[in-house]
Coordinates of C-alpha atoms and ligand atoms in Angstrom, one line a residue:
X256 CA -9.1 18.7 5.1
X257 CA -9.3 22.5 5.1
X258 CA -7.3 24.8 2.8
X259 CA -6.3 28.0 4.6
X260 CA -4.9 30.9 2.7
X261 CA -2.1 32.5 4.8
X262 CA -1.4 35.2 2.4
X263 CA -2.0 35.7 -1.3
X264 CA 0.7 33.5 -2.7
X265 CA 1.3 31.0 0.1
X266 CA -1.1 28.2 0.6
X267 CA -1.1 25.5 3.3
X268 CA -2.7 22.2 2.5
X269 CA -3.4 19.7 5.3
X270 CA -3.5 16.0 4.7
X271 CA -2.4 12.8 6.5
X272 CA 1.3 12.2 7.3
X273 CA 2.4 9.1 5.4
X274 CA 6.2 8.9 5.4
X275 CA 8.4 11.1 7.6
X276 CA 10.8 13.8 6.4
X277 CA 10.7 17.4 5.2
X278 CA 11.5 18.2 1.6
X279 CA 11.5 21.3 -0.5
X280 CA 11.3 21.2 -4.3
X281 CA 9.4 21.6 -7.6
X282 CA 6.2 19.8 -8.3
X283 CA 5.6 17.3 -11.0
X284 CA 1.8 17.0 -11.3
X285 CA 0.4 13.8 -12.5
X286 CA -2.9 15.0 -13.9
X287 CA -3.9 11.6 -15.1
X288 CA -3.9 12.8 -18.7
X289 CA -1.4 10.3 -19.9
X290 CA -3.3 7.7 -21.9
X291 CA -1.2 5.2 -23.7
X292 CA -2.5 2.2 -25.6
X293 CA -0.5 -0.5 -27.3
X294 CA -1.9 -2.8 -30.0
X295 CA -2.3 -6.4 -29.0
X296 CA -3.6 -9.1 -31.3
X297 CA -6.2 -11.4 -29.7
X298 CA -6.5 -15.1 -30.0
X299 CA -10.0 -16.4 -30.8
X300 CA -10.4 -17.7 -27.3
X301 CA -9.7 -14.3 -25.8
X302 CA -12.3 -12.3 -27.6
X303 CA -15.2 -13.0 -25.3
X304 CA -13.2 -12.1 -22.2
X305 CA -12.0 -8.8 -23.8
X306 CA -15.5 -7.8 -24.6
X307 CA -16.5 -8.5 -21.0
X308 CA -13.5 -6.5 -19.8
X309 CA -14.6 -3.6 -21.9
X310 CA -18.2 -3.8 -20.7
X311 CA -17.0 -4.0 -17.1
X312 CA -14.8 -0.9 -17.6
X313 CA -17.7 1.0 -19.1
X314 CA -20.0 0.0 -16.2
X315 CA -17.4 1.1 -13.6
X316 CA -17.0 4.4 -15.4
X317 CA -20.7 4.9 -15.3
X318 CA -20.9 4.2 -11.6
X319 CA -18.0 6.6 -10.9
X320 CA -19.6 9.3 -13.0
X321 CA -22.9 8.9 -11.2
X322 CA -21.1 9.4 -7.9
X323 CA -19.4 12.5 -9.3
X324 CA -22.7 13.8 -10.6
X325 CA -24.3 13.4 -7.1
X326 CA -21.3 15.1 -5.5
X327 CA -21.4 18.0 -8.0
X328 CA -25.2 18.4 -7.6
X329 CA -24.8 18.6 -3.8
X330 CA -21.8 20.9 -3.7
X331 CA -22.1 23.0 -6.9
X332 CA -25.7 22.8 -8.0
X333 CA -27.7 20.9 -10.6
X334 CA -26.2 23.0 -13.5
X335 CA -22.7 21.8 -12.9
X336 CA -23.9 18.2 -12.4
X337 CA -25.3 18.2 -15.9
X338 CA -21.8 18.0 -17.4
X339 CA -21.7 14.5 -15.9
X340 CA -25.0 13.6 -17.5
X341 CA -23.3 14.3 -20.9
X342 CA -20.5 11.9 -19.9
X343 CA -23.0 9.2 -18.9
X344 CA -24.9 9.6 -22.2
X345 CA -21.7 9.1 -24.2
X346 CA -21.3 5.7 -22.4
X347 CA -24.7 4.7 -23.5
X348 CA -24.2 5.8 -27.1
X349 CA -24.4 2.8 -29.4
X350 CA -22.1 4.4 -31.9
X351 CA -19.4 4.3 -29.4
X352 CA -20.1 1.1 -27.4
X353 CA -21.4 -1.2 -30.1
X354 CA -18.7 -0.1 -32.5
X355 CA -16.0 -0.8 -30.0
X356 CA -17.4 -4.3 -29.3
X357 CA -17.7 -4.9 -33.1
X358 CA -14.0 -3.9 -33.6
X359 CA -12.8 -6.2 -30.8
X360 CA -14.8 -9.1 -32.3
X361 CA -14.1 -8.6 -36.0
X362 CA -10.6 -7.1 -36.0
X363 CA -9.5 -9.1 -32.9
X364 CA -7.8 -6.1 -31.3
X365 CA -7.6 -5.1 -27.6
X366 CA -10.4 -3.2 -26.0
X367 CA -8.4 -0.1 -25.0
X368 CA -7.1 0.3 -28.5
X369 CA -10.5 -0.1 -30.1
X370 CA -12.1 2.3 -27.8
X371 CA -9.3 4.8 -28.0
X372 CA -9.4 4.9 -31.8
X373 CA -13.2 5.4 -31.9
X374 CA -13.0 8.2 -29.4
X375 CA -10.2 9.9 -31.2
X376 CA -12.3 9.9 -34.4
X377 CA -15.1 11.6 -32.6
X378 CA -12.7 14.1 -31.1
X379 CA -11.3 15.0 -34.4
X380 CA -14.7 15.5 -36.0
X381 CA -15.9 17.6 -33.1
X382 CA -12.8 19.8 -33.3
X383 CA -13.8 20.8 -36.8
X384 CA -17.2 22.2 -35.7
X385 CA -17.6 26.0 -35.9
X386 CA -20.0 26.0 -32.9
X387 CA -18.0 26.7 -29.7
X388 CA -20.5 24.7 -27.7
X389 CA -19.9 21.6 -29.7
X390 CA -16.2 22.2 -29.7
X391 CA -16.2 22.2 -25.9
X392 CA -17.6 18.7 -25.9
X393 CA -14.2 17.4 -27.0
X394 CA -13.1 17.9 -23.4
X395 CA -15.9 15.6 -22.2
X396 CA -14.9 13.0 -24.8
X397 CA -11.3 13.1 -23.6
X398 CA -12.4 12.7 -20.0
X399 CA -14.6 9.7 -20.7
X400 CA -11.9 8.2 -22.9
X401 CA -9.4 8.5 -20.2
X402 CA -11.7 7.1 -17.5
X403 CA -12.7 4.0 -19.5
X404 CA -9.1 3.3 -20.7
X405 CA -7.8 3.6 -17.2
X406 CA -10.5 1.1 -16.1
X407 CA -9.5 -1.3 -18.8
X408 CA -5.8 -1.0 -18.0
X409 CA -6.2 -1.0 -14.3
X410 CA -5.2 2.7 -13.8
X411 CA -1.6 2.1 -14.7
X412 CA 0.0 5.5 -15.1
X413 CA 3.3 5.9 -17.1
X414 CA 5.6 8.0 -15.1
X415 CA 8.5 8.0 -17.5
X416 CA 8.1 11.7 -18.3
X417 CA 9.8 12.9 -15.1
X418 CA 13.2 14.3 -16.2
X419 CA 14.3 16.3 -13.1
X420 CA 14.0 15.4 -9.4
X421 CA 10.6 16.5 -8.3
X422 CA 7.8 16.1 -5.7
X423 CA 5.1 14.0 -7.3
X424 CA 1.6 15.4 -6.7
X425 CA -1.2 13.1 -7.9
X426 CA -4.8 12.2 -7.3
X427 CA -3.8 8.7 -6.4
X428 CA -0.9 6.4 -6.9
X429 CA -1.4 2.7 -7.2
X430 CA 1.3 0.3 -6.0
X431 CA 2.2 -0.4 -9.6
X432 CA 2.7 3.3 -10.3
X433 CA 4.9 3.7 -7.2
X434 CA 7.0 0.7 -7.9
X435 CA 7.7 1.9 -11.4
X436 CA 9.0 5.3 -10.2
X437 CA 12.6 6.2 -10.6
X438 CA 13.7 6.7 -7.0
X439 CA 16.4 9.2 -8.0
X440 CA 13.8 11.5 -9.5
X441 CA 11.3 11.4 -6.7
X442 CA 11.8 13.7 -3.8
X443 CA 8.4 13.1 -2.3
X444 CA 4.8 12.1 -2.9
X445 CA 1.6 14.0 -2.2
X446 CA -1.7 12.5 -3.1
X447 CA -5.3 13.6 -2.8
X448 CA -6.5 10.1 -1.9
X449 CA -5.3 7.5 0.5
X450 CA -4.8 6.9 4.2
X451 CA -1.6 6.4 6.3
X452 CA -1.7 2.6 5.8
X453 CA -2.6 2.6 2.1
X454 CA 0.0 0.6 0.2
X455 CA 1.4 3.8 -1.4
X456 CA 2.1 5.2 2.1
X457 CA 3.9 1.9 3.1
X458 CA 5.9 1.9 -0.1
X459 CA 6.8 5.6 0.4
X460 CA 8.2 4.7 3.9
X461 CA 10.1 1.8 2.4
X462 CA 11.6 4.1 -0.3
X463 CA 12.4 6.7 2.4
X464 CA 10.4 9.2 0.4
X465 CA 8.6 11.9 2.6
X466 CA 4.9 11.7 1.8
X467 CA 1.6 13.2 2.6
X468 CA -1.7 11.5 1.5
X469 CA -5.4 12.4 1.8
X470 CA -5.0 16.0 0.7
X471 CA -8.3 15.9 -1.1
X472 CA -7.7 19.0 -3.3
X473 CA -3.9 19.3 -3.9
X474 CA -4.3 18.5 -7.6
X475 CA -6.6 21.4 -8.1
X476 CA -4.4 23.9 -6.3
X477 CA -1.0 23.0 -7.6
X478 CA 0.7 23.1 -11.0
X479 CA 3.8 21.4 -12.4
X480 CA 6.8 23.6 -11.6
X481 CA 5.3 25.2 -8.4
X482 CA 7.8 25.4 -5.5
X483 CA 6.5 23.6 -2.4
X484 CA 7.5 22.3 1.0
X485 CA 6.3 18.8 1.9
X486 CA 6.3 18.0 5.6
X487 CA 5.7 14.2 5.9
X488 CA 5.9 14.4 9.8
X489 CA 3.0 16.8 10.1
X490 CA 1.2 15.9 6.9
X491 CA 1.2 19.3 5.3
X492 CA 2.2 20.9 2.0
X493 CA 3.1 24.6 1.7
X494 CA 2.7 25.9 -1.8
X495 CA 4.7 29.1 -2.7
X496 CA 6.2 29.4 0.8
X497 CA 7.3 32.8 1.9
X498 CA 11.0 33.2 3.0
X499 CA 9.9 33.2 6.7
X500 CA 8.1 29.9 6.2
X501 CA 11.1 28.4 4.4
X502 CA 13.3 29.5 7.3
X503 CA 10.9 27.9 9.8
X504 CA 11.0 24.6 7.9
X505 CA 14.7 24.7 7.6
X506 CA 15.0 24.9 11.4
X507 CA 12.6 22.0 11.7
X508 CA 14.6 20.0 9.2
X509 CA 17.8 20.7 11.3
X510 CA 16.1 19.5 14.5
X511 CA 14.9 16.4 12.7
X512 CA 18.4 15.6 11.6
X513 CA 19.9 16.2 15.1
X514 CA 17.4 13.8 16.5
X515 CA 18.2 11.2 13.8
X516 CA 21.9 11.5 14.7
X517 CA 21.1 10.8 18.3
X518 CA 19.3 7.7 17.4
X519 CA 22.2 6.5 15.4
X520 CA 24.1 5.8 18.6
X521 CA 21.8 2.9 19.6
X522 CA 22.1 1.0 16.3
X523 CA 24.3 -1.7 17.7
X524 CA 22.5 -2.0 21.1
X525 CA 19.8 -4.7 21.7
X526 CA 16.1 -4.0 21.8
X527 CA 15.9 -4.8 25.5
X528 CA 13.7 -3.2 28.2
X529 CA 15.4 -1.7 31.3
X530 CA 14.3 -4.7 33.3
X531 CA 15.9 -7.1 30.9
X532 CA 13.1 -8.3 28.6
X533 CA 14.4 -8.9 25.0
X534 CA 12.1 -8.0 22.2
X535 CA 12.7 -9.1 18.6
X536 CA 12.8 -6.0 16.6
X537 CA 12.8 -6.7 12.9
X538 CA 12.0 -4.6 9.8
X539 CA 9.5 -4.7 7.0
X540 CA 11.0 -4.6 3.6
X541 CA 9.7 -4.4 0.0
X542 CA 12.8 -4.5 -2.0
X543 CA 15.9 -6.6 -2.1
X544 CA 18.3 -3.7 -1.6
X545 CA 16.7 -2.9 1.8
X546 CA 18.0 -6.1 3.3
X547 CA 21.5 -4.7 3.8
X548 CA 20.0 -1.6 5.4
X549 CA 18.3 -3.8 8.1
X550 CA 21.7 -5.0 9.3
X551 CA 23.1 -1.6 9.1
X552 CA 20.3 -0.2 11.2
X553 CA 20.8 -2.9 13.8
X554 CA 17.5 -4.7 13.1
X555 CA 17.2 -8.3 14.3
X556 CA 16.1 -9.5 10.9
X557 CA 13.3 -9.1 8.4
X558 CA 9.8 -9.6 9.9
X559 CA 7.9 -9.1 6.7
X560 CA 9.2 -9.2 3.2
X561 CA 6.3 -8.1 1.0
X562 CA 7.1 -10.1 -2.1
X563 CA 4.3 -8.9 -4.4
X564 CA 6.4 -6.1 -5.9
X565 CA 8.3 -8.6 -8.0
X566 CA 5.1 -9.2 -9.7
X567 CA 3.9 -5.6 -9.9
X568 CA 7.2 -4.3 -11.4
X569 CA 7.2 -6.7 -14.3
X570 CA 5.1 -7.1 -17.4
X571 CA 5.6 -10.9 -17.4
X572 CA 5.3 -13.3 -14.5
X573 CA 8.7 -13.8 -12.9
X574 CA 10.2 -17.3 -13.4
X575 CA 11.4 -19.5 -10.6
X576 CA 15.1 -18.9 -11.2
X577 CA 14.6 -15.1 -11.4
X578 CA 12.8 -15.2 -8.0
X579 CA 15.3 -17.6 -6.5
X580 CA 18.2 -15.4 -7.5
X581 CA 16.6 -12.4 -6.0
X582 CA 15.5 -14.2 -2.8
X583 CA 18.9 -15.9 -2.4
X584 CA 20.7 -12.5 -2.6
X585 CA 18.3 -11.1 0.0
X586 CA 18.9 -14.0 2.4
X587 CA 22.6 -13.7 2.0
X588 CA 22.6 -10.0 2.5
X589 CA 21.2 -10.6 6.0
X590 CA 24.2 -12.7 7.0
X591 CA 22.4 -15.2 9.3
X592 CA 19.7 -12.9 10.5
X593 CA 16.2 -14.4 10.0
X594 CA 13.9 -13.3 7.2
X595 CA 10.2 -13.9 6.9
X596 CA 9.0 -14.2 3.3
X597 CA 5.3 -13.3 3.1
X598 CA 4.0 -15.1 0.0
X599 CA 2.5 -12.9 -2.7
X600 CA -0.4 -10.9 -1.4
X601 CA -1.7 -9.9 -4.8
X602 CA -5.3 -8.7 -5.5
X603 CA -7.1 -5.9 -3.7
X604 CA -5.2 -2.9 -4.9
X605 CA -2.1 -4.8 -6.0
X606 CA -3.1 -5.8 -9.5
X607 CA -0.2 -7.4 -11.5
X608 CA -0.3 -7.0 -15.2
X609 CA 0.9 -10.5 -15.7
X610 CA -2.1 -12.2 -14.1
X611 CA -5.6 -12.0 -15.6
X612 CA -7.7 -10.7 -12.7
X613 CA -11.5 -11.1 -12.8
X614 CA -13.5 -7.9 -12.6
X615 CA -14.7 -7.7 -9.0
X616 CA -17.1 -5.4 -7.2
X617 CA -15.1 -5.8 -3.9
X618 CA -11.6 -6.8 -4.7
X619 CA -10.5 -6.5 -1.0
X620 CA -13.0 -9.2 -0.2
X621 CA -12.4 -11.2 -3.3
X622 CA -9.5 -12.9 -5.1
X623 CA -6.7 -11.6 -2.9
X624 CA -3.6 -13.5 -1.6
X625 CA -4.2 -17.2 -1.1
X626 CA -7.6 -17.1 -2.8
X627 CA -6.0 -15.9 -6.0
X628 CA -4.0 -19.1 -6.3
X629 CA -6.0 -21.8 -4.6
X630 CA -8.4 -22.7 -7.4
X631 CA -6.8 -21.5 -10.6
X632 CA -3.3 -20.1 -10.5
X633 CA -1.7 -22.7 -8.2
X634 CA 1.3 -23.0 -10.5
X635 CA 2.2 -19.3 -9.8
X636 CA 2.1 -19.9 -6.1
X637 CA 4.1 -23.1 -6.4
X638 CA 6.8 -21.3 -8.4
X639 CA 7.2 -18.8 -5.6
X640 CA 7.3 -21.5 -2.9
X641 CA 10.0 -23.4 -4.8
X642 CA 12.1 -20.2 -5.1
X643 CA 11.7 -19.4 -1.3
X644 CA 12.5 -23.0 -0.2
X645 CA 15.5 -23.1 -2.5
X646 CA 16.7 -19.7 -1.0
X647 CA 16.5 -21.2 2.5
X648 CA 19.8 -23.0 1.8
X649 CA 21.5 -19.7 2.3
X650 CA 20.2 -18.5 5.7
X651 CA 17.4 -18.5 8.2
X652 CA 14.2 -18.4 6.1
X653 CA 10.7 -18.3 7.5
X654 CA 7.5 -18.3 5.5
X655 CA 4.3 -16.3 6.2
X656 CA 1.0 -16.9 4.5
X657 CA -1.2 -13.8 4.1
X658 CA -5.0 -13.3 4.5
X659 CA -5.6 -16.6 6.2
X660 CA -9.3 -16.6 7.1
X661 CA -9.9 -20.2 8.2
X662 CA -8.1 -23.4 9.1
X663 CA -8.6 -24.9 5.7
X664 CA -6.6 -22.1 4.1
X665 CA -3.5 -22.6 6.3
X666 CA -3.8 -26.3 5.8
X667 CA -3.9 -25.8 2.0
X668 CA -0.7 -23.7 2.2
X669 CA 1.1 -26.2 4.5
X670 CA 0.2 -29.0 2.1
X671 CA 1.4 -27.2 -0.9
X672 CA 4.6 -26.3 0.9
X673 CA 5.1 -30.0 1.9
X674 CA 4.5 -31.0 -1.7
X675 CA 7.0 -28.4 -2.9
X676 CA 9.7 -29.6 -0.5
X677 CA 9.1 -33.2 -1.5
X678 CA 9.5 -32.3 -5.2
X679 CA 12.7 -30.4 -4.5
X680 CA 14.0 -33.3 -2.4
X681 CA 13.3 -35.7 -5.3
X682 CA 15.2 -33.4 -7.6
X683 CA 18.1 -33.4 -5.3
X684 CA 17.9 -29.7 -4.6
X685 CA 19.2 -28.6 -1.2
X686 CA 17.2 -26.5 1.3
X687 CA 17.0 -25.9 5.0
X688 CA 15.2 -28.6 7.1
X689 CA 14.0 -26.0 9.4
X690 CA 11.7 -23.4 7.8
X691 CA 9.2 -22.1 10.4
X692 CA 5.8 -21.3 9.0
X693 CA 3.5 -18.6 10.1
X694 CA 0.0 -17.3 9.4
X695 CA -0.9 -13.6 9.2
X696 CA -3.8 -12.7 11.5
X697 CA -5.4 -9.9 9.6
X698 CA -9.0 -11.1 9.1
X699 CA -11.4 -11.0 12.1
X700 CA -12.4 -14.7 11.6
X701 CA -8.8 -15.8 12.1
X702 CA -8.4 -13.5 15.1
X703 CA -11.3 -15.3 16.8
X704 CA -9.8 -18.7 16.1
X705 CA -6.2 -17.7 16.5
X706 CA -5.7 -20.7 18.8
X707 CA -6.9 -23.1 16.0
X708 CA -4.7 -21.4 13.4
X709 CA -1.7 -21.5 15.9
X710 CA -2.1 -25.3 16.1
X711 CA -1.3 -25.4 12.4
X712 CA 1.9 -23.4 12.4
X713 CA 5.0 -22.1 14.2
X714 CA 4.2 -18.4 14.7
X715 CA 1.5 -15.8 14.1
X716 CA 2.0 -12.3 12.8
X717 CA -0.7 -9.7 13.3
X718 CA -1.4 -7.6 10.3
X719 CA -3.1 -4.6 11.8
X720 CA -3.4 -2.7 8.5
X721 CA -6.0 -5.2 7.3
X722 CA -7.2 -6.3 10.6
X723 CA -8.4 -2.8 11.4
X724 CA -10.0 -2.3 8.0
X725 CA -11.9 -5.6 8.0
X726 CA -12.9 -5.4 11.7
X727 CA -14.1 -1.9 11.7
X728 CA -15.5 -1.9 8.1
X729 CA -13.2 1.0 7.2
X730 CA -11.4 1.0 3.9
X731 CA -7.7 1.5 4.8
X732 CA -7.2 3.8 1.8
X733 CA -10.3 5.9 2.1
X734 CA -9.6 9.4 3.4
X735 CA -13.3 10.1 4.0
X736 CA -13.5 7.5 6.8
X737 CA -9.9 7.8 7.9
X738 CA -11.1 9.3 11.2
X739 CA -12.5 5.8 12.1
X740 CA -9.4 3.9 11.2
X741 CA -7.6 3.7 14.4
X742 CA -5.6 0.9 16.2
X743 CA -6.7 2.3 19.5
X744 CA -10.3 1.4 19.0
X745 CA -11.1 -0.8 22.1
X746 CA -12.3 -3.6 19.8
X747 CA -8.9 -3.8 18.1
X748 CA -7.1 -3.7 21.4
X749 CA -9.1 -6.6 22.7
X750 CA -8.5 -8.5 19.5
X751 CA -4.7 -8.0 19.7
X752 CA -4.7 -9.0 23.4
X753 CA -6.6 -12.2 22.6
X754 CA -4.6 -13.1 19.6
X755 CA -1.3 -12.9 21.6
X756 CA -2.9 -14.8 24.5
X757 CA -4.2 -17.6 22.2
X758 CA -0.9 -17.9 20.4
X759 CA 1.0 -18.2 23.7
X760 CA -1.5 -20.8 25.0
X761 CA -0.6 -22.9 22.0
X762 CA 3.1 -22.4 22.5
X763 CA 3.8 -20.2 19.4
X764 CA 5.4 -16.8 19.3
X765 CA 3.3 -13.8 18.2
X766 CA 4.6 -10.9 16.2
X767 CA 3.1 -7.8 14.5
X768 CA 4.0 -6.6 11.1
X769 CA 1.2 -4.1 10.6
X770 CA 2.0 -0.4 10.8
X771 CA 0.7 -0.3 14.4
X772 CA 4.1 -1.9 15.4
X773 CA 5.9 1.2 14.0
X774 CA 3.8 3.7 15.9
X775 CA 5.8 5.0 18.9
X776 CA 2.5 5.6 20.8
X777 CA 1.8 1.8 20.6
X778 CA 5.1 0.5 21.7
X779 CA 4.6 0.4 25.5
X780 CA 1.0 -0.9 25.0
X781 CA 2.2 -3.8 22.8
X782 CA 5.1 -4.7 25.1
X783 CA 2.6 -4.8 27.9
X784 CA 0.5 -7.2 26.0
X785 CA 3.5 -9.5 25.7
X786 CA 4.0 -9.2 22.0
X787 CA 7.1 -11.2 21.1
X788 CA 8.2 -9.5 17.9
X789 CA 7.8 -6.1 16.3
X790 CA 8.3 -5.8 12.6
X791 CA 8.5 -2.1 11.8
X792 CA 9.2 0.1 8.8
X793 CA 12.9 0.8 8.6
X794 CA 12.4 4.5 9.1
X795 CA 10.9 3.9 12.5
X796 CA 13.2 1.1 13.7
X797 CA 15.6 3.2 15.8
X798 CA 12.8 5.2 17.3
X799 CA 11.0 2.1 18.4
X800 CA 14.2 0.7 19.8
X801 CA 14.9 3.9 21.7
X802 CA 11.5 3.5 23.4
X803 CA 11.9 -0.2 24.2
X804 CA 15.2 0.6 25.9
X805 CA 13.8 3.3 28.1
X806 CA 10.8 1.3 29.6
X807 CA 10.2 -1.4 32.2
X808 CA 8.2 -4.4 31.1
X809 CA 6.2 -4.1 34.4
X810 CA 5.2 -0.5 33.7
X811 CA 4.1 -1.5 30.2
X812 CA 1.9 -4.2 31.7
X813 CA 0.2 -1.7 33.9
X814 CA -0.2 0.7 31.0
X815 CA -1.8 -2.0 28.8
X816 CA -4.2 -3.0 31.6
X817 CA -5.3 0.6 31.9
X818 CA -5.6 1.2 28.2
X819 CA -7.8 -1.9 27.8
X820 CA -10.3 -0.5 30.4
X821 CA -11.2 2.6 28.3
X822 CA -14.4 2.5 26.3
X823 CA -13.6 4.9 23.5
X824 CA -10.8 5.3 21.0
X825 CA -10.4 8.9 22.0
X826 CA -9.8 8.0 25.7
X827 CA -7.2 5.4 24.8
X828 CA -5.5 7.8 22.5
X829 CA -5.5 10.6 25.1
X830 CA -4.2 8.3 27.8
X831 CA -1.3 7.0 25.6
X832 CA -0.4 10.5 24.5
X833 CA -0.3 11.8 28.0
X834 CA 2.0 9.0 29.2
X835 CA 4.2 9.4 26.2
X836 CA 4.6 13.2 26.4
X837 CA 5.5 12.9 30.1
X838 CA 7.9 10.1 29.7
X839 CA 9.6 11.0 26.4
X840 CA 9.8 14.8 26.4
X841 CA 12.7 14.8 24.0
X842 CA 11.0 12.6 21.4
X843 CA 9.0 14.3 18.6
X844 CA 7.7 12.3 15.7
Ligands
PEP1160 C1 -1.2 -5.8 7.3 O1 -2.3 -5.9 6.7 O2 -1.1 -5.3 8.4 C2 0.1 -6.1 6.6 C3 1.2 -6.1 7.2 O3 0.0 -6.5 5.3 P1 -0.2 -5.4 4.1 O4 -0.1 -4.0 4.6 O5 0.8 -5.7 3.0 O6 -1.6 -5.7 3.6
MG1161 MG1 -2.4 -7.2 5.0

């Protein structure tokens, strides 16, 4: 995205809007410099794995450096690219690599500690050189050290240094980083990487923190302490705003608040079209405390409880009782409204520290969700199922299995659930007899056989965030291909139409919990395709309800028919925008 200098001190950076709201404040820049290692004694049986982990971290660092080298050569010239050659050479240096491996093996210490100490020793000796050229190599050593250690530790950044409320600016925030943030200290997020459906964006919406992602170069242009305006509606940052700009944003903020107050009036009214079609309008939540907000906002229930954050926020695996207590409190907070527990969708970019993950070339195509548990960690899955089933005694619990890609996976889940219930019954534990089970349709293979999957369960929920990335071969978190990531691609529209149709043919209801359901431009389209349930981010719930209440089902059907006839994403988008702007002149989002 372009950087345009308005005047000497004011800079406007354009990115992708990720979470709505406008905020002004000081920056806390996460430069990624924080490297922390803690000693860990290894068992004999862990040594081989630790050495492999180290070698994989080095290999990944080399690959990343090679990419940077090519990028630097293209944009800055060969001379600048040579710096990366020096980094690569360090990772081939026997003194560094072999010595690290030797220390892991003989001293039985963790890889990050062994590598850290060796690099520190080099840094100290280089700092004592008289020659400035040699001295400057210490920077390279630090860079390489940080890169490899972050690879070993899974890029976990410690964010405990934030003392005052601030807007966090970072290259990238992983879900673990985000979940560990102190909500009271975070006014907003701005990241160089990421798209609008990356997990950090979803979490930001959940945390009601205005955010912008995909800024590409914010970290280079911003310092800790800079005063900025973050506009999560438009996807922009203004660095060192002038008084005129500040005033302009203050007016926008006032308008935004006025619109929010207007929406408050429909909280208690049903999500019903003008011609009387009721739509189930639920919310996506990530944290227990949000359950109460769902009722407060007039949501029909929780359509997606992403349960993986219990695993990401903790160093150790959560036990059954710990999960059960949390789940039971969440169910009770809903006071009879239904809640869909999505079982832990770990893997991909959600890497828990408590589960040993294999090094993977393509984690989004690997040990994610059910696959992480099916062959080796079934006990972790079972523990979670036990906790959910036990919590069903306190309300209307539904279970949703993520990343189902074939019939055998949903059967495996159903069997394990059956086994879990039988065990609990034997133990005399009470639970609800009626726990509807659903499958997420977010992999193209399951979209094609949605009818067969539907025969195995009680409902389907379309996960457009992944469905789009897997169908269009576009990484949902990659800002470089974000222009291709679009729910209005005709291939995606046909898939959604077909999934809903196939589900209905088999007599099950079909919902959508992907972010497309929260997009006001999609609401009429999805109603027209006869989607039964919308599960949306809490910040969008009232806006979507307002739209539902102002349309006729029949006009939505016509709109969907028309939209499905266009051949390009651009045409669909243009059409939906033109209808929207005529029909809802007062709505800005
Ligand atoms: C989805 O993929 O659309 C979804 C709701 O799941 P997640 O965003 O957690 O992958
Ligand atoms: Mg998904």
